[in-house]
Short mmCIF file of C-alpha atoms in Angstrom, two decimals:
data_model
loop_
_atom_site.label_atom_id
_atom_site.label_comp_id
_atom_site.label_asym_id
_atom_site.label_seq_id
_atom_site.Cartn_x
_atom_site.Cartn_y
_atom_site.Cartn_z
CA UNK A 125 24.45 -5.91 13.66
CA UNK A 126 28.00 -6.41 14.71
CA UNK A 127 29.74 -3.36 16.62
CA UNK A 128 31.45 -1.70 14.15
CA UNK A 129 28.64 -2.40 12.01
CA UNK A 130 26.20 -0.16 13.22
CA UNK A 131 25.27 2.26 11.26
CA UNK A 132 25.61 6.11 11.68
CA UNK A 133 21.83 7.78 12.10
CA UNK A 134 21.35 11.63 11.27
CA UNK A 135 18.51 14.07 11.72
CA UNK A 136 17.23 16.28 9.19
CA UNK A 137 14.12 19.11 9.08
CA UNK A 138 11.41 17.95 6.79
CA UNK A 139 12.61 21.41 4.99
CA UNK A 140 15.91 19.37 3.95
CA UNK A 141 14.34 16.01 3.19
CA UNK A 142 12.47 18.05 0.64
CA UNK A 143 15.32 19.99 -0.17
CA UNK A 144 17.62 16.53 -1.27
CA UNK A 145 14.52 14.54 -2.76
CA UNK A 146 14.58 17.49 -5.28
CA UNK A 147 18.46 17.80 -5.59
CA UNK A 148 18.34 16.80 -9.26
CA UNK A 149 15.34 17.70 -10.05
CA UNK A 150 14.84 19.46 -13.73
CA UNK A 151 12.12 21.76 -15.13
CA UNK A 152 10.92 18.75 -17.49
CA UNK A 153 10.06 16.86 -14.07
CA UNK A 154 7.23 18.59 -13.63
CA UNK A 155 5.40 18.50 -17.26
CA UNK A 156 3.06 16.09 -18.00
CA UNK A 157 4.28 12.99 -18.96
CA UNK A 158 2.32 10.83 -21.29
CA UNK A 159 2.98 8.01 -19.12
CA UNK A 160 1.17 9.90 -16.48
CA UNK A 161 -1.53 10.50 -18.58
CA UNK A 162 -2.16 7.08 -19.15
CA UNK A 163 -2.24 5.99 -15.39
CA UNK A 164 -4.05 8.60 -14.69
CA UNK A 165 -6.70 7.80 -17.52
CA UNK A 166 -6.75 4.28 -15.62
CA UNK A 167 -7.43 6.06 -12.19
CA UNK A 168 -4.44 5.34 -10.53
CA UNK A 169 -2.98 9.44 -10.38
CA UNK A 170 -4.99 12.27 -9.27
CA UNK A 171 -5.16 15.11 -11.35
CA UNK A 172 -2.82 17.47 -9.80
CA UNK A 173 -0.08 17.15 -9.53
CA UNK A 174 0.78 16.37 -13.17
CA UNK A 175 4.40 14.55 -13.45
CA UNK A 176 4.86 10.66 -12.34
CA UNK A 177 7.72 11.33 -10.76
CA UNK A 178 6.32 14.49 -8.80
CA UNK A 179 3.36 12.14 -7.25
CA UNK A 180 6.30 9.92 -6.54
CA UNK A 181 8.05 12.89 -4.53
CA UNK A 182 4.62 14.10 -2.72
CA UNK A 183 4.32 10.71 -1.48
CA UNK A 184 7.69 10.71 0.35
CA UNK A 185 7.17 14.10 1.30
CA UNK A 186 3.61 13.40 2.85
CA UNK A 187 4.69 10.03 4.15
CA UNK A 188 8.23 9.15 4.96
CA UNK A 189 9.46 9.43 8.71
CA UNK A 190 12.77 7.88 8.47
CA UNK A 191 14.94 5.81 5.88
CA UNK A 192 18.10 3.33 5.88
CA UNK A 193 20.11 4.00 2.69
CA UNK A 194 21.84 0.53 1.21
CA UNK A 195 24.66 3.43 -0.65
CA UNK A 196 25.34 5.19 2.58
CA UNK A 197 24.66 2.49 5.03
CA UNK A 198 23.19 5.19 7.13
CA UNK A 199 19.84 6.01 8.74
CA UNK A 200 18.05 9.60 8.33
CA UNK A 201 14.97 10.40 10.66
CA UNK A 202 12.67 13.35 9.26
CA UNK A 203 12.27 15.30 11.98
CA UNK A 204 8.46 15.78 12.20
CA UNK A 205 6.04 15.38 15.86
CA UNK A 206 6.61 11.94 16.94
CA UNK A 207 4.22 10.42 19.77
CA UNK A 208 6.30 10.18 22.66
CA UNK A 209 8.39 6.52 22.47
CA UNK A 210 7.35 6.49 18.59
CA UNK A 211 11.25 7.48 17.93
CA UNK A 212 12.38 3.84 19.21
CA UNK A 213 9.93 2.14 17.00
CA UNK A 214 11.15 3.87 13.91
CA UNK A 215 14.53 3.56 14.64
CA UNK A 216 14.27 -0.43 15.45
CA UNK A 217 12.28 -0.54 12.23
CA UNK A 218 15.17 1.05 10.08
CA UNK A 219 18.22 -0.70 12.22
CA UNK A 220 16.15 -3.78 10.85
CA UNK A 221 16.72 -2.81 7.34
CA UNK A 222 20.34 -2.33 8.38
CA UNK A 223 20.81 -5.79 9.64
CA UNK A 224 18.68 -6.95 5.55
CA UNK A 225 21.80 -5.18 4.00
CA UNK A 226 23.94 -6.65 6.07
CA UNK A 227 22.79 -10.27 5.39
CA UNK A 228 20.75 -10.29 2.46
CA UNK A 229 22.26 -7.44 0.37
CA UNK A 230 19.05 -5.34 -0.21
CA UNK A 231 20.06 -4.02 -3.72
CA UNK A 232 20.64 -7.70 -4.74
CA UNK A 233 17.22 -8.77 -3.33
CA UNK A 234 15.37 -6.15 -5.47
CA UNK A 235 17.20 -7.26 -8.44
CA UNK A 236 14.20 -9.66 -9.07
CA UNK A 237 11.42 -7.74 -9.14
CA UNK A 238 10.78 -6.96 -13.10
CA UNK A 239 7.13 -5.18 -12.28
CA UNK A 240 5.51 -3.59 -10.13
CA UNK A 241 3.58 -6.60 -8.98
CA UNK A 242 6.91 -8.00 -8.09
CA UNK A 243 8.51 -4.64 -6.25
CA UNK A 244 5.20 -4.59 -4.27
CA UNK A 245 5.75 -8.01 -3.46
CA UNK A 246 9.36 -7.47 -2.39
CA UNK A 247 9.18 -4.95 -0.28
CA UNK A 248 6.07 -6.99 1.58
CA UNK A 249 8.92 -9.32 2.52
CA UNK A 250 11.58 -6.39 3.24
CA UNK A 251 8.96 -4.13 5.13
CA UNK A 252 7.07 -6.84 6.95
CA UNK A 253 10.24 -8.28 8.21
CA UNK A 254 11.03 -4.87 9.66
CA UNK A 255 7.21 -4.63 10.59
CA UNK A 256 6.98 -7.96 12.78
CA UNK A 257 11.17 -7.45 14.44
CA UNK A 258 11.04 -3.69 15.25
CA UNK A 259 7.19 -4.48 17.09
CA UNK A 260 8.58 -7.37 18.81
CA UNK A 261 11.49 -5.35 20.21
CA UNK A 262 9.19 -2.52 21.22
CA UNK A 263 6.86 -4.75 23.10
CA UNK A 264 9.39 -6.78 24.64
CA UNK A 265 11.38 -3.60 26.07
CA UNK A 266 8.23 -2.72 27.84
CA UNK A 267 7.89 -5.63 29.37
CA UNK A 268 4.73 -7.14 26.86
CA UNK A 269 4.65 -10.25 25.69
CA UNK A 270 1.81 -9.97 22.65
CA UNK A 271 -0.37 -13.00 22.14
CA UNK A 272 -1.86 -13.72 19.10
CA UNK A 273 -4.78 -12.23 19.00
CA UNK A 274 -2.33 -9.04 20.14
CA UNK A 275 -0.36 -9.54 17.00
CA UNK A 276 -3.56 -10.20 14.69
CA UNK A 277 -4.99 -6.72 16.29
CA UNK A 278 -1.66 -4.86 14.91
CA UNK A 279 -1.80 -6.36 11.31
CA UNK A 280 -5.95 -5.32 11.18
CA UNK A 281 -5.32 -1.79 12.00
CA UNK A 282 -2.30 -1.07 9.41
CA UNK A 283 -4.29 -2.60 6.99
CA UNK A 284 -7.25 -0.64 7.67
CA UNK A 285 -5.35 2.22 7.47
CA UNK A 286 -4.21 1.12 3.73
CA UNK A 287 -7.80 0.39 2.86
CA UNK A 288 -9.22 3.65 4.21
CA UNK A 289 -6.55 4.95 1.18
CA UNK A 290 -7.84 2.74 -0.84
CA UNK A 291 -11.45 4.35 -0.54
CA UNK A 292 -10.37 7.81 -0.46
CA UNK A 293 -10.92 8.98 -4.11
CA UNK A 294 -8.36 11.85 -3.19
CA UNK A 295 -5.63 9.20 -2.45
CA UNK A 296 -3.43 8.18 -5.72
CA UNK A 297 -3.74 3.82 -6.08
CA UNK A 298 -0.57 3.94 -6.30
CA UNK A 299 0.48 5.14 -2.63
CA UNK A 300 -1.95 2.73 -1.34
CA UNK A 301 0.19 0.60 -3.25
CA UNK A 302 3.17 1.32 -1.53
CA UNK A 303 1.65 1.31 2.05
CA UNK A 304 0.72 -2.13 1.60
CA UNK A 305 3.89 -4.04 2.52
CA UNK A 306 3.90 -2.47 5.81
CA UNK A 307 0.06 -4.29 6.73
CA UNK A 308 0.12 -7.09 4.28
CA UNK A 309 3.88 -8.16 4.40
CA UNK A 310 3.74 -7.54 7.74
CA UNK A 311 1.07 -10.54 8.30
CA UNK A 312 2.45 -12.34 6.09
CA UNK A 313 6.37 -12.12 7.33
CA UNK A 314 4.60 -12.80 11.26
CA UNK A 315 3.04 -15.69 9.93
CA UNK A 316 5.80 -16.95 8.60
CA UNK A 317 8.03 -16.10 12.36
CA UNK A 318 5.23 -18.02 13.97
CA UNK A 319 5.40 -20.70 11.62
CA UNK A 320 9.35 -21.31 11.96
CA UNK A 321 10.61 -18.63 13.59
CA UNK A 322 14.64 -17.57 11.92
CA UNK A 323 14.60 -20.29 9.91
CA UNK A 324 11.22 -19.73 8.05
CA UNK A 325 12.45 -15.69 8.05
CA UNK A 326 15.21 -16.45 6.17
CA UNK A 327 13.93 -19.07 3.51
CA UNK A 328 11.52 -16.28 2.79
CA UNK A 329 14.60 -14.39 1.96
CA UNK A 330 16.23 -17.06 0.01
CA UNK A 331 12.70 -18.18 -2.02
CA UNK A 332 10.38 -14.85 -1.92
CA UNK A 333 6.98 -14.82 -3.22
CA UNK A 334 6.86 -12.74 -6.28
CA UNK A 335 3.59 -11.55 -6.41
CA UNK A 336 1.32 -9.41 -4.14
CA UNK A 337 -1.60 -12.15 -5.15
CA UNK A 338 0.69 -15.34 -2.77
CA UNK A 339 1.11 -11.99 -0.10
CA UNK A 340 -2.73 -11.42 0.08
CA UNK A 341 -3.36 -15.14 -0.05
CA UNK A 342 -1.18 -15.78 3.09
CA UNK A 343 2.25 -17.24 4.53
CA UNK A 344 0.49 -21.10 4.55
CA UNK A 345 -0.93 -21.06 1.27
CA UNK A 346 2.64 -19.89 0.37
CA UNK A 347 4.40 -22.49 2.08
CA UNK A 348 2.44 -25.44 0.99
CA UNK A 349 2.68 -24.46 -2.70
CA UNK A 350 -0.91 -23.40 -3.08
CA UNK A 351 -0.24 -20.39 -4.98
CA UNK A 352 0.74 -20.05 -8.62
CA UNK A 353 3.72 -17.36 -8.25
CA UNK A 354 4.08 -17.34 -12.09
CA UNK A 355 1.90 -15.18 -13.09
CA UNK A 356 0.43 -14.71 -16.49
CA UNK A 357 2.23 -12.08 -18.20
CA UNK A 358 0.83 -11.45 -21.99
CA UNK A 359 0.82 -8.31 -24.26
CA UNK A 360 -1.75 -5.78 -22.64
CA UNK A 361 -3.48 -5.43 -26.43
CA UNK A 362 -3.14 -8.43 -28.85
CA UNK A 363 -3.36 -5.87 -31.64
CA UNK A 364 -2.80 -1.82 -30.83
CA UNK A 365 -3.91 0.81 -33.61
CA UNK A 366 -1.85 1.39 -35.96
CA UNK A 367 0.21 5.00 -35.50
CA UNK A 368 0.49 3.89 -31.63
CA UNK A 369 3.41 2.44 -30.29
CA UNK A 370 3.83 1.07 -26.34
CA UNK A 371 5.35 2.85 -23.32
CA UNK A 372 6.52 -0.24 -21.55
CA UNK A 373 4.18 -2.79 -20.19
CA UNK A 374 3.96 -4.03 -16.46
CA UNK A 375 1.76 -6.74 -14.21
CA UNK A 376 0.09 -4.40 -11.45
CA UNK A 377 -0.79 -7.65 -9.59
CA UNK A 378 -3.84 -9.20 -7.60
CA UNK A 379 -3.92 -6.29 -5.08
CA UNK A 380 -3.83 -3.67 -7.66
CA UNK A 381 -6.78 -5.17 -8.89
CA UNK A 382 -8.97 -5.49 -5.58
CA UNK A 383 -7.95 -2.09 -4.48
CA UNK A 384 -9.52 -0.76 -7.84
CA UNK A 385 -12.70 -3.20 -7.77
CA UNK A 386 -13.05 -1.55 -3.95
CA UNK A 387 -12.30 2.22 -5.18
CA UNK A 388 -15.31 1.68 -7.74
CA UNK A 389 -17.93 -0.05 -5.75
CA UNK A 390 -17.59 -3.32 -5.40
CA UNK A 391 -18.08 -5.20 -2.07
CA UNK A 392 -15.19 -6.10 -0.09
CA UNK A 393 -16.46 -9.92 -0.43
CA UNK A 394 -16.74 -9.93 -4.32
CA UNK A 395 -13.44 -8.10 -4.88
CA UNK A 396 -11.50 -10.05 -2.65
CA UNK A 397 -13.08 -13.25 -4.48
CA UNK A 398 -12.55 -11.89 -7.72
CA UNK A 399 -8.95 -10.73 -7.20
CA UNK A 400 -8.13 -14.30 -5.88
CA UNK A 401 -9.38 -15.92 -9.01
CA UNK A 402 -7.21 -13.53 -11.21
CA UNK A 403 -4.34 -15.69 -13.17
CA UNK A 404 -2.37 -12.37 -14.00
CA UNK A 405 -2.57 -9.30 -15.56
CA UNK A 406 -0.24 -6.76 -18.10
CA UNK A 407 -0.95 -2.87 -17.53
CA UNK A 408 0.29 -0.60 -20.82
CA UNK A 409 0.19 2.98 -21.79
CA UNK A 410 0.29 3.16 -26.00
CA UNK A 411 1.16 6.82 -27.38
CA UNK A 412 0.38 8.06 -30.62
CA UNK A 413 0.24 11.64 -31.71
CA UNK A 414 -3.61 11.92 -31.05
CA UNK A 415 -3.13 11.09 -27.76
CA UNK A 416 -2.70 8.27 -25.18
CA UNK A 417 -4.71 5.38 -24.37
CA UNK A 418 -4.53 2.71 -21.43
CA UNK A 419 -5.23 -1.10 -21.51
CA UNK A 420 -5.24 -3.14 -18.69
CA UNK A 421 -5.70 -7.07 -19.48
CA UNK A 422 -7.03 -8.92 -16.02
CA UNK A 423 -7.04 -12.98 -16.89
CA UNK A 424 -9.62 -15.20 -14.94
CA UNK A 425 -9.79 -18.00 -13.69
CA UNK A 426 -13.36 -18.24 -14.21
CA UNK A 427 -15.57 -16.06 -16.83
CA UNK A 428 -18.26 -15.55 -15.21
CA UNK A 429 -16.17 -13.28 -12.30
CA UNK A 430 -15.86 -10.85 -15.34
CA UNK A 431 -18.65 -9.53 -14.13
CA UNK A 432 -17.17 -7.77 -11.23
CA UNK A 433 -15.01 -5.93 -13.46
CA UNK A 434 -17.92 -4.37 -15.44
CA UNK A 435 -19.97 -3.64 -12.85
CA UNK A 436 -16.62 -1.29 -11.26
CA UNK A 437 -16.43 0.04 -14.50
CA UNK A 438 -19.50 0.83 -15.42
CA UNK A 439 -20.84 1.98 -11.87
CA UNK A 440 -17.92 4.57 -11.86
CA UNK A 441 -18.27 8.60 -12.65
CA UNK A 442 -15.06 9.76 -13.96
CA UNK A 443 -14.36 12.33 -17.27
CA UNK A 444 -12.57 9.70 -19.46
CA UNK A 445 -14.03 7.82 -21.67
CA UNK A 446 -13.47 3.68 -20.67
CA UNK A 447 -15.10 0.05 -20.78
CA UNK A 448 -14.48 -3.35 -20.37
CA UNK A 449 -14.44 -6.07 -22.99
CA UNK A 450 -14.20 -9.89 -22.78
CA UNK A 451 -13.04 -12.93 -24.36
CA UNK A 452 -13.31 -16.09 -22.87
CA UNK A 453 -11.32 -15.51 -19.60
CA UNK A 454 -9.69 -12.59 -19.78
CA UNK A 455 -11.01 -8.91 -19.43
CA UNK A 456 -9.94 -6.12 -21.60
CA UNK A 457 -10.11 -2.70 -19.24
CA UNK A 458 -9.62 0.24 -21.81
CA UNK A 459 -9.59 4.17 -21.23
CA UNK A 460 -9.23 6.53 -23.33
CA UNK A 461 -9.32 10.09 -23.77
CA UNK A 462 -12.39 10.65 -25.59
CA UNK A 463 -15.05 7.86 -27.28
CA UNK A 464 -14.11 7.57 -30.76
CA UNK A 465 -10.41 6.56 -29.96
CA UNK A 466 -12.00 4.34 -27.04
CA UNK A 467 -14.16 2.82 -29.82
CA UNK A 468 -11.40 2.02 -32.43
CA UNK A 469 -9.18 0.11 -29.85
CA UNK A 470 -12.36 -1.89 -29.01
CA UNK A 471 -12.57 -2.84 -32.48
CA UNK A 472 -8.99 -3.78 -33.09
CA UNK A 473 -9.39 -6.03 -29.91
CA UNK A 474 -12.60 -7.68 -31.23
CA UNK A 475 -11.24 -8.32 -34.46
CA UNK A 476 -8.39 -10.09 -33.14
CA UNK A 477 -10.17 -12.49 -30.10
CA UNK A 478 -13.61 -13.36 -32.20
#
């Protein structure tokens, strides 16, 4: 950051944060959506509280402890109890996001990212960089010079910390979601430092991966051109009910799918297999006036790792009514709201694939 660059940093209560998250906020926010009700059918909201948008809100609320704002160009700290020295840390990490703007443009970066596989993926790149420079600055003010096996110790525990989320049944998918640029991106962006220090940093800038499955998979495979970044991208449901019409389609990605194979049972070996031999995926919410039903379509590279899939499934107590069906290599998750609906878009699948 040049000197007149840098940008201005204010502190606010946690009373105010919440206070300007819900500046515009309407009555209608908080209803149900039936967009909602669909990710929630799929397991990915809790019950309470009912709106998208206000899970969206408790998540920044529960989890935010400061910000750098592209608009503004300024940085706001929440002021909540900070470990003493934690302030520098957070700081660095946002003055990082400062010097993005500044050289990257971070509005232009995101412009890429068409689902939420490819936001997740983005902001591995945007919050790992931050991640692996504000650490490094921290450690070398104190006078610590972190080996590897330092560095490998730092990634392990954040991403611990976004798997314990991922097991906690009270914890929305979705915000484990978003922690995991901040342990996955952040390996992932160190690798890449290690690799080729400023010069690998910024090709990963110019040429980002788009999908959290070449993140999970690692900076190498990355590099060498071992991952398939196109990802498979098809209509959720070849052939939806008739009186139901789509609420906008989306690929979750490969670490959607692992963190839900882990949620409902499955071993961390045979989910992390399984999610590595996935070839894409399309989430959708359809809408009719009966109700709402989810479909989640999970290609494979192999058939037989379908398996996996209905095991999670069927292993898992929850009060919807859902199941998984199969053609070939590609798995059909579908929840509904009670079994007769679930049963009719089972048929209209079948009748189409067979």
């Amino acid at each position: 950051v040049e000197p007149g660059d840098v940008p201005p940093v204010r502190t606010i209560s946690l009373s105010q944060f919440e206070q300007e998250l819900y500046e515009d906020y309407e009555a209608e926010d908080a209803e149900e959506d039936a967009y909602a009700r669909g990710l929630r059918l799929m397991g990915f909201l809790p019950d309470e509280p009912a709106s998208l948008l206000d899970n969206q809100l408790d998540y920044l609320l529960q989890n935010v402890a400061a910000y750098y704002s592209s608009s503004s160009e300024a940085i706001t700290v929440i002021d909540r109890y900070y470990q003493p020295g934690s302030v520098q840390g957070i700081l660095a990490h946002e003055f990082v996001h400062a010097i993005q703007d500044q050289q990257f443009g971070l509005e232009a970066f995101f412009k890429n990212a068409e689902t939420e596989d490819g936001t997740v993926a983005t902001r591995s790149i945007i919050e790992g960089d931050a991640q692996h420079a504000s650490y490094d600055w921290v450690y070398d003010v104190a006078g610590q010079a972190l080996s590897r096996a330092d560095w490998d110790e730092l990634h392990s525990d954040i991403q611990g910390s976004t798997l314990s989320r991922v097991l906690d049944p009270d914890t929305p998918l979705m915000d484990a979601a978003s922690l995991f640029p901040y342990g996955y991106g952040f390996e992932f962006v160190s690798e890449a430092y290690f690799a080729g220090d400023l010069e690998a940093r910024e090709a990963l800038w110019q040429g980002p991966p788009r999908s959290t499955l070449a993140i999970l998979l690692g900076y190498h495979a990355f590099a060498l051109g071992e991952v398939d970044d196109q990802r498979l991208w098809l209509p959720a449901h070849p052939s939806p009910v008739e009186g139901y019409e789509t609420l906008g389609d989306t690929a979750l990605g490969a670490f959607y799918v692992y963190a839900f194979l882990l949620r409902y049972g499955l071993a961390e070996p045979e989910a992390w297999d399984l999610m590595s031999g996935t070839t894409g995926d399309t989430f959708d919410v359809y809408e009719s006036e009966s109700g709402v039903v989810s479909v989640w379509r999970i290609g494979l590279e192999d058939e037989t790792l379908v398996d996996g899939i209905f095991e999670a499934v069927a292993g898992a107590e929850r009060p919807v009514s859902w199941s998984v069906s199969w053609y070939e290599d590609t798995a059909y998750i579908i929840a509904a709201e009670d079994d007769e609906t679930r049963l009719a878009w089972e048929a209209a699948l079948l009748s189409q694939v067979e």
